One Martini backbone bead per residue (centre of mass of N, CA, C, O) as a GRO file, in nm:
protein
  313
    1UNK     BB    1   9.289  10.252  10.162
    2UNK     BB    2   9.239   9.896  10.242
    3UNK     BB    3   9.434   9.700  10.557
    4UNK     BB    4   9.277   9.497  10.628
    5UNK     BB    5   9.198   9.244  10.870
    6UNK     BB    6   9.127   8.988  11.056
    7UNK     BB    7   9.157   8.941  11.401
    8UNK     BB    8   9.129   8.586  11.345
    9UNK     BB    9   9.388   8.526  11.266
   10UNK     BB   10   9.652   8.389  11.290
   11UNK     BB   11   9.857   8.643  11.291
   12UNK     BB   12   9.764   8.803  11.488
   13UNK     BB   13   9.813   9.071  11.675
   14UNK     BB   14   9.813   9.046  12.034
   15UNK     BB   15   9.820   9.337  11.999
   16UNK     BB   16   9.644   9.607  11.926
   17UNK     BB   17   9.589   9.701  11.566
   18UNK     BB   18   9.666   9.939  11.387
   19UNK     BB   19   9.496  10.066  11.057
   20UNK     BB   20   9.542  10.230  10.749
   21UNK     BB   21   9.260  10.417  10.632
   22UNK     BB   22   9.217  10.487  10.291
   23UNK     BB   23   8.958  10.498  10.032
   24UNK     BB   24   9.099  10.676   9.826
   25UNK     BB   25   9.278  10.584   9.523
   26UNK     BB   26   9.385  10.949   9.493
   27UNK     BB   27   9.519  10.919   9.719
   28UNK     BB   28   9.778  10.936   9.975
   29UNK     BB   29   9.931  10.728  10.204
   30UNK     BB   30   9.825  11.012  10.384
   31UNK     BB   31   9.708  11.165  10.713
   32UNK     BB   32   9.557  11.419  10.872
   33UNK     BB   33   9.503  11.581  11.181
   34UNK     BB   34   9.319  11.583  11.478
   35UNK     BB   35   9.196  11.394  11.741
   36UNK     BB   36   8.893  11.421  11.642
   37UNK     BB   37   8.943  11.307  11.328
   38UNK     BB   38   9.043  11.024  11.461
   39UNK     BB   39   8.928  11.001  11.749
   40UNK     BB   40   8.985  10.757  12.029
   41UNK     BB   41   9.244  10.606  11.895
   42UNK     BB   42   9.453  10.838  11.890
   43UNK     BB   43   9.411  10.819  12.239
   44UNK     BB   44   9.463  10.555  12.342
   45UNK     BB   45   9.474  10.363  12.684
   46UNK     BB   46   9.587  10.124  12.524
   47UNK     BB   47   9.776   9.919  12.400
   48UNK     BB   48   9.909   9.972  12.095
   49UNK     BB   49   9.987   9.965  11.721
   50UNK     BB   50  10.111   9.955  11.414
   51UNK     BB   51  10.145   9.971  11.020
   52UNK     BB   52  10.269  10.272  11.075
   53UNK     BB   53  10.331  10.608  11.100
   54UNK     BB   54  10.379  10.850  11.340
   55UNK     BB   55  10.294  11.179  11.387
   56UNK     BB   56  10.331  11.450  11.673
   57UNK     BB   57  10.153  11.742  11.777
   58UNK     BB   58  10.181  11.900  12.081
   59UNK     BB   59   9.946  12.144  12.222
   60UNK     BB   60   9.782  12.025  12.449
   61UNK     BB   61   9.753  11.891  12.769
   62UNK     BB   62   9.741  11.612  12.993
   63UNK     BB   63   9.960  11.344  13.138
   64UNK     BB   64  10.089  11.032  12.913
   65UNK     BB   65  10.317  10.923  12.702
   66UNK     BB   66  10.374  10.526  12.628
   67UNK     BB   67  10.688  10.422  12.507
   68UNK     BB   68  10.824  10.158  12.518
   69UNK     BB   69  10.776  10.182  12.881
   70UNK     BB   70  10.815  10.498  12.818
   71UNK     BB   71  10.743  10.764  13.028
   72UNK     BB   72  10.572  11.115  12.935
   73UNK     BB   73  10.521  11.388  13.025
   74UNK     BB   74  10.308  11.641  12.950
   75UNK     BB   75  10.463  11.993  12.777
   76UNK     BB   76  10.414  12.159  12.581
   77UNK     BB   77  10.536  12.148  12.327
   78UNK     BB   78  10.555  11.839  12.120
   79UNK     BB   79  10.708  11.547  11.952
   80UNK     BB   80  10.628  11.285  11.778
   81UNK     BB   81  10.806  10.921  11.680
   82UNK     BB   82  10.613  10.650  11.539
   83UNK     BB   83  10.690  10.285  11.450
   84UNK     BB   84  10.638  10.035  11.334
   85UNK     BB   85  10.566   9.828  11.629
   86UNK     BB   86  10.513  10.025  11.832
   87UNK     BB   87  10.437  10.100  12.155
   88UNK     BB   88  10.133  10.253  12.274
   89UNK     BB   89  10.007  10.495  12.533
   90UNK     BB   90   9.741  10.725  12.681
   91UNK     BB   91   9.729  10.885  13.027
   92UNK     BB   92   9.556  11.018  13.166
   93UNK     BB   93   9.417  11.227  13.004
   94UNK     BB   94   9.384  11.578  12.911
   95UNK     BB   95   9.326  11.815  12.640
   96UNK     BB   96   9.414  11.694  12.406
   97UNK     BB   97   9.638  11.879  12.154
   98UNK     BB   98   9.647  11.820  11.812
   99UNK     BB   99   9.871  11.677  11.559
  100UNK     BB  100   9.815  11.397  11.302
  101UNK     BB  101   9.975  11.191  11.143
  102UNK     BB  102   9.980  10.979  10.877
  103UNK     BB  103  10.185  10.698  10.713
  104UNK     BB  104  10.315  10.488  10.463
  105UNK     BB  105  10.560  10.358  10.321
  106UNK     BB  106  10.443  10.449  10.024
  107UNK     BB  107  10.525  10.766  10.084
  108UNK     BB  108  10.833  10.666  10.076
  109UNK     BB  109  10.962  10.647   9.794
  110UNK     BB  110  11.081  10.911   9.662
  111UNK     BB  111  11.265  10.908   9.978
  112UNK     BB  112  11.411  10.638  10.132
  113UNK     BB  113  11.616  10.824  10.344
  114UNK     BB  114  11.359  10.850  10.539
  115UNK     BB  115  11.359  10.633  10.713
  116UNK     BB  116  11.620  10.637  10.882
  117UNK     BB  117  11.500  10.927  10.983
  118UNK     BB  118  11.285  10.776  11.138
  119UNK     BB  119  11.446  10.595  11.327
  120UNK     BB  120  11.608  10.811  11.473
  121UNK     BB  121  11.368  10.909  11.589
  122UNK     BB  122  11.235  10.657  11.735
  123UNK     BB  123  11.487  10.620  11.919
  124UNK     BB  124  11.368  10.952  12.016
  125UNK     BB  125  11.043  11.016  12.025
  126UNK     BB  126  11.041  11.288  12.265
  127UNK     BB  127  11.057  11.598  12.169
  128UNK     BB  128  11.119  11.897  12.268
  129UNK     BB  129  10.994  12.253  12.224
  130UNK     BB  130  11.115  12.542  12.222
  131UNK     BB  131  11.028  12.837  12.387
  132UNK     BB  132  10.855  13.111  12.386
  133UNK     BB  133  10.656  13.384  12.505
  134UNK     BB  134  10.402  13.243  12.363
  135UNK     BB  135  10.465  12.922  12.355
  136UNK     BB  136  10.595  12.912  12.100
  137UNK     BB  137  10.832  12.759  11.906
  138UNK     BB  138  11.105  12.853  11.796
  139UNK     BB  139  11.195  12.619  11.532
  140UNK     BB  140  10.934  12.616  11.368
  141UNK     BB  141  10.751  12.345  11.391
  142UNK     BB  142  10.490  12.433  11.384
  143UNK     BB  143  10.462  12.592  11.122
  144UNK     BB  144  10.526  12.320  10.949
  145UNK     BB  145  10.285  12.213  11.007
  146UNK     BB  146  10.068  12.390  10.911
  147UNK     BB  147  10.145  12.398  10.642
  148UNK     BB  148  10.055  12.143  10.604
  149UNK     BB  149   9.749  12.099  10.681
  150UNK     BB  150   9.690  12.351  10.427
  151UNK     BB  151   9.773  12.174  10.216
  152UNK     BB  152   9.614  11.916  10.265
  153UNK     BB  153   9.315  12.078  10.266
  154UNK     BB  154   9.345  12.182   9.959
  155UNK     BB  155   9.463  11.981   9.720
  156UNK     BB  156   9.647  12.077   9.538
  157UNK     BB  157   9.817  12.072   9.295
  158UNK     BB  158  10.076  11.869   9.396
  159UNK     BB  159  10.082  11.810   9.713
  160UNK     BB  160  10.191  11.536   9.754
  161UNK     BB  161  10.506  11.672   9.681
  162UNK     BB  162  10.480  11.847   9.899
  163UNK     BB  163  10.413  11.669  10.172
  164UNK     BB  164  10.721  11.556  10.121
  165UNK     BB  165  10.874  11.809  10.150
  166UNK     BB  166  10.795  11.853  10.459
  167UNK     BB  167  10.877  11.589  10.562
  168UNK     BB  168  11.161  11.600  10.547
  169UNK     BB  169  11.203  11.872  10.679
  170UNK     BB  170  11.135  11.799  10.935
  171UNK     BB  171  11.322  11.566  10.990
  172UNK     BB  172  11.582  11.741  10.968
  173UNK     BB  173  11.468  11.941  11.218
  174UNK     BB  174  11.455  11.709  11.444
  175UNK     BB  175  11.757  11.649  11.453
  176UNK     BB  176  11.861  11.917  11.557
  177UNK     BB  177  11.755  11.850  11.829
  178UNK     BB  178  11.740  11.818  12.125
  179UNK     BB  179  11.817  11.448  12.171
  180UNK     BB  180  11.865  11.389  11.919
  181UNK     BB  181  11.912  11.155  11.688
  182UNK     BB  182  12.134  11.064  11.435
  183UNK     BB  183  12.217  10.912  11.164
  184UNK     BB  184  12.460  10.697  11.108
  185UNK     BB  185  12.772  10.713  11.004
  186UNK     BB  186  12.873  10.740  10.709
  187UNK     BB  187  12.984  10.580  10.397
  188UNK     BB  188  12.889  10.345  10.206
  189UNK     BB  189  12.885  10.050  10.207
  190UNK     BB  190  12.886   9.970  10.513
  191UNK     BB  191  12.656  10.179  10.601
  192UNK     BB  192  12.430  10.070  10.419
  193UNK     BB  193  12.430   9.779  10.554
  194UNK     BB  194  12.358   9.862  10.836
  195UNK     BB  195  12.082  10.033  10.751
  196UNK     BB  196  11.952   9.798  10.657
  197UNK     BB  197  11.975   9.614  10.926
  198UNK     BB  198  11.819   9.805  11.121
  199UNK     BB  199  11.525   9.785  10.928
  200UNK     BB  200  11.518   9.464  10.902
  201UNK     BB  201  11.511   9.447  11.259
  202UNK     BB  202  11.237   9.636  11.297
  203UNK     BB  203  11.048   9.475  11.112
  204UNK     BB  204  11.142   9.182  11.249
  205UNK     BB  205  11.208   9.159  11.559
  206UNK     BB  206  11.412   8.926  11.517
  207UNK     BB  207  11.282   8.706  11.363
  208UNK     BB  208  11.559   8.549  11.208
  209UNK     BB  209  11.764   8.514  11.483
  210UNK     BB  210  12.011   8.506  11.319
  211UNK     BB  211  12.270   8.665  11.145
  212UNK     BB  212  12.307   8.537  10.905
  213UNK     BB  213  12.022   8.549  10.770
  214UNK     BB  214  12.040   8.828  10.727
  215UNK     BB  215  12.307   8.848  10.585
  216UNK     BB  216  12.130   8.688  10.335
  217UNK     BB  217  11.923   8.898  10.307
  218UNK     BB  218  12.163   9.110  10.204
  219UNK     BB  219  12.419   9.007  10.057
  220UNK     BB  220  12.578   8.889  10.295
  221UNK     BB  221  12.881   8.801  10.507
  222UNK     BB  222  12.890   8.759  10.841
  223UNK     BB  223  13.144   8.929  10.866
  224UNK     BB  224  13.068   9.181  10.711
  225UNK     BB  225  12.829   9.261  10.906
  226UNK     BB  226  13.004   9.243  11.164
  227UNK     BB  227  13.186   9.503  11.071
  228UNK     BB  228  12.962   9.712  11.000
  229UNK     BB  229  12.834   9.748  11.236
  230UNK     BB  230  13.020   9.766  11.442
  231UNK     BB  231  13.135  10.075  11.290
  232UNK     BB  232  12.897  10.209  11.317
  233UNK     BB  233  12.775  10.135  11.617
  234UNK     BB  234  12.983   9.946  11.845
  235UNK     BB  235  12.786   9.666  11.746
  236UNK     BB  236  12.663   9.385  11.724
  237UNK     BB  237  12.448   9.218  11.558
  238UNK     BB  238  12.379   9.035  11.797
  239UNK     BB  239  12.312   9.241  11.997
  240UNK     BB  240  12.069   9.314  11.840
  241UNK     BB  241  11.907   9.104  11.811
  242UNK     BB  242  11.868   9.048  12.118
  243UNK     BB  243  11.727   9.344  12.181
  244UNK     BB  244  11.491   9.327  12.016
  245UNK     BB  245  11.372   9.035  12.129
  246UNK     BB  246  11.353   9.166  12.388
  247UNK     BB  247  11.134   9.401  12.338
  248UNK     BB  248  10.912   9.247  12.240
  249UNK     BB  249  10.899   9.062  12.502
  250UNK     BB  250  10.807   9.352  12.650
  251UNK     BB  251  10.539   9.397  12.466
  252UNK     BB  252  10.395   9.118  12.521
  253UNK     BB  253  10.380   9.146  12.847
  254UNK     BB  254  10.241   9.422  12.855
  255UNK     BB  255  10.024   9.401  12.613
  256UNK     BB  256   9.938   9.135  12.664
  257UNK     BB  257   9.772   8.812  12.756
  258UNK     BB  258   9.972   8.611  12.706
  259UNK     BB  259  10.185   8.380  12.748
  260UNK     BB  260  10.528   8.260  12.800
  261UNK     BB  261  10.524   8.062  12.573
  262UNK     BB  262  10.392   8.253  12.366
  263UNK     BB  263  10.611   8.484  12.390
  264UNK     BB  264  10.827   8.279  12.245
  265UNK     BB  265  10.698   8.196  11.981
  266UNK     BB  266  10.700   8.473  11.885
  267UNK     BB  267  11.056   8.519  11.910
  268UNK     BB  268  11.151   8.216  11.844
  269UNK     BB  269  11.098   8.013  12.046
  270UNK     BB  270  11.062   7.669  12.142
  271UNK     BB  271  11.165   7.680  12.433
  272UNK     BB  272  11.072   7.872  12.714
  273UNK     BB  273  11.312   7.775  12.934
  274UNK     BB  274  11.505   7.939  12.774
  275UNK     BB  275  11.375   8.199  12.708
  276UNK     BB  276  11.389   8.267  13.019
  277UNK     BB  277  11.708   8.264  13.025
  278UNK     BB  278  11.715   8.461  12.783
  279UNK     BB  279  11.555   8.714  12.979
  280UNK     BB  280  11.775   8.694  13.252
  281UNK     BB  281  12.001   8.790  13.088
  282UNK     BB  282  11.905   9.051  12.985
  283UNK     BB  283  11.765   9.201  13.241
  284UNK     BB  284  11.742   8.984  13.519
  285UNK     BB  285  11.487   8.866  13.506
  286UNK     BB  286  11.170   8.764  13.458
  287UNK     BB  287  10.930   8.735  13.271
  288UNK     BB  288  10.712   8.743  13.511
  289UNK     BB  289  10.861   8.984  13.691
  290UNK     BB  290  10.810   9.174  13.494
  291UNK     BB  291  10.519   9.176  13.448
  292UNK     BB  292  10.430   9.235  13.719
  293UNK     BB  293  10.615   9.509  13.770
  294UNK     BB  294  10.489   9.657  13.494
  295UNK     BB  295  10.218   9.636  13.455
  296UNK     BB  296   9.936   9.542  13.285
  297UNK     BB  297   9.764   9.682  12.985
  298UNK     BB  298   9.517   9.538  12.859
  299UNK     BB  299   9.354   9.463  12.556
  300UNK     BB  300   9.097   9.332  12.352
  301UNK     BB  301   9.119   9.243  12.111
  302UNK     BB  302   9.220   9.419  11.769
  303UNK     BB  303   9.127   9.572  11.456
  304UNK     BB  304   9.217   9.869  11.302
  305UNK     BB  305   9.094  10.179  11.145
  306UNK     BB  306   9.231  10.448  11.057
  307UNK     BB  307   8.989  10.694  10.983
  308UNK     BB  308   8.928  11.013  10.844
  309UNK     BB  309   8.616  10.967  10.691
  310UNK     BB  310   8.531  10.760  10.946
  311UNK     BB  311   8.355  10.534  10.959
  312UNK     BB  312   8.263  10.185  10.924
  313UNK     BB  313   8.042   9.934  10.845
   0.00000   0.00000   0.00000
């Protein structure tokens, strides 16, 4: 699978982005390995984000790991969460050792209700796992990622069906750690239309703009859909649309070479004036001195592909 694009299109993604690339058409969406096997970008030291899913197993090394502005100092082992569209970058790693997942959307069709699992651990991306006293995770979460790894390379039939079930079985049990977020409460109508809205918001990063466009876009009344949000999370759609897009207009300032009225037009405002207004009443500072206090990390745009079977010509 090459789903790569040229950087150079209209569309391009101001912020460096890495797309998976599997080029067996037999194997499934999903790669497994080492940081020496997925190379340099696995462990990138500048903000970028992807257009998949990564899991990280974190085993050894020193340093930083910086996911959406909030930095997390290295105390292995560790899991990592992170969602298509999140930023993120290793800050001055050394010894960094562990395993790396990378799977896209089509590796979950047989599952759809692990997307939702796959959410709440993004909202808490990086999970401390308790240690016994030989330094392995007590959780057994370490061993269940080594039995991944040895699915993943022995490629025995039906393995693809494997390593669906190990990774529910992984979701599930991240979910148990303590700090670990779980999946919104409720069932019924209105809980699976907030989780529609919550997955279609993360996709979107808030540029439908309007409660209305989600509502429409959801096959609901715009009253429906903000009593189903309210009762689920506590918060009103427009409320979440309002954070989404203040969160992105922190990952293009912080993470890209942008002016402020590109950054404005990235997240739907056409007159920066207003975005200007709109983010300071959000963050309480402006634009410009968010970028200033935050401290941009740029790097000079690319697509990149991670492919696990070496570079490409």
């Amino acid at each position: 699978m090459d789903t790569r694009t040229r950087a150079g299109s209209p569309a391009a993604d101001p912020v460096p982005l890495h797309r998976l690339g599997v080029p067996r058409p037999s194997v499934p969406p999903f790669a497994m390995g080492s940081f020496d096997v997925f190379g340099p970008d696995s462990r990138a030291g500048y903000p970028h984000r992807h257009t998949f899913y990564e899991i990280v197993h974190v085993t050894g090394g020193s340093g930083a790991h910086v996911v959406d502005l909030v930095r997390r100092p290295l105390d292995p082992p560790h899991l990592c969460f992170l969602l298509p569209g999140q930023v993120h970058y290793w800050e001055r790693v050394s010894g960094l050792r562990g395993v790396v997942m990378l799977f896209t959307e089509d590796f979950l069709l047989s599952r759809p209700a692990d997307r939702q699992l796959l959410r709440a651990l993004g909202e808490r991306p990086w999970l401390d796992l308790p240690r016994g006293s030989n330094g392995d995770d007590t959780a057994g979460l370490g061993r269940l990622v080594r039995a991944m790894g040895r699915e993943f390379t022995a490629k025995a039939d039906g393995y693809a069906s494997v390593l669906e079930a190990y990774l529910h079985i992984l979701l599930v049990r991240a979910l148990r750690l303590p700090g670990a977020t779980g999946p919104g409460p409720g069932t019924g109508r209105a809980a699976a239309v907030s989780r529609e809205f919550g997955l279609l918001l993360t996709a979107t990063t808030g540029a439908e703009r309007s409660v209305g466009a989600y509502a429409a876009r959801l096959g609901v009344s715009v009253g429906y859909l903000n009593e189903a949000v309210k009762q689920t999370t506590g918060r009103t759609p427009g409320e979440l649309v309002r954070a989404t897009r203040t969160l992105e207009a922190k990952r293009l300032l912080t993470g890209s070479a942008l002016t402020v009225g590109q950054v404005a037009r990235r997240v739907g405002f056409t007159d920066p004036a207003y975005f200007c207004r709109f983010f300071r009443r959000e963050t309480g500072v402006s634009p410009g001195d968010f970028r200033r206090t935050a401290g941009g990390n740029h790097h000079v745009h690319r697509t990149e592909s991670i492919d696990p079977d070496g570079p490409r010509p």
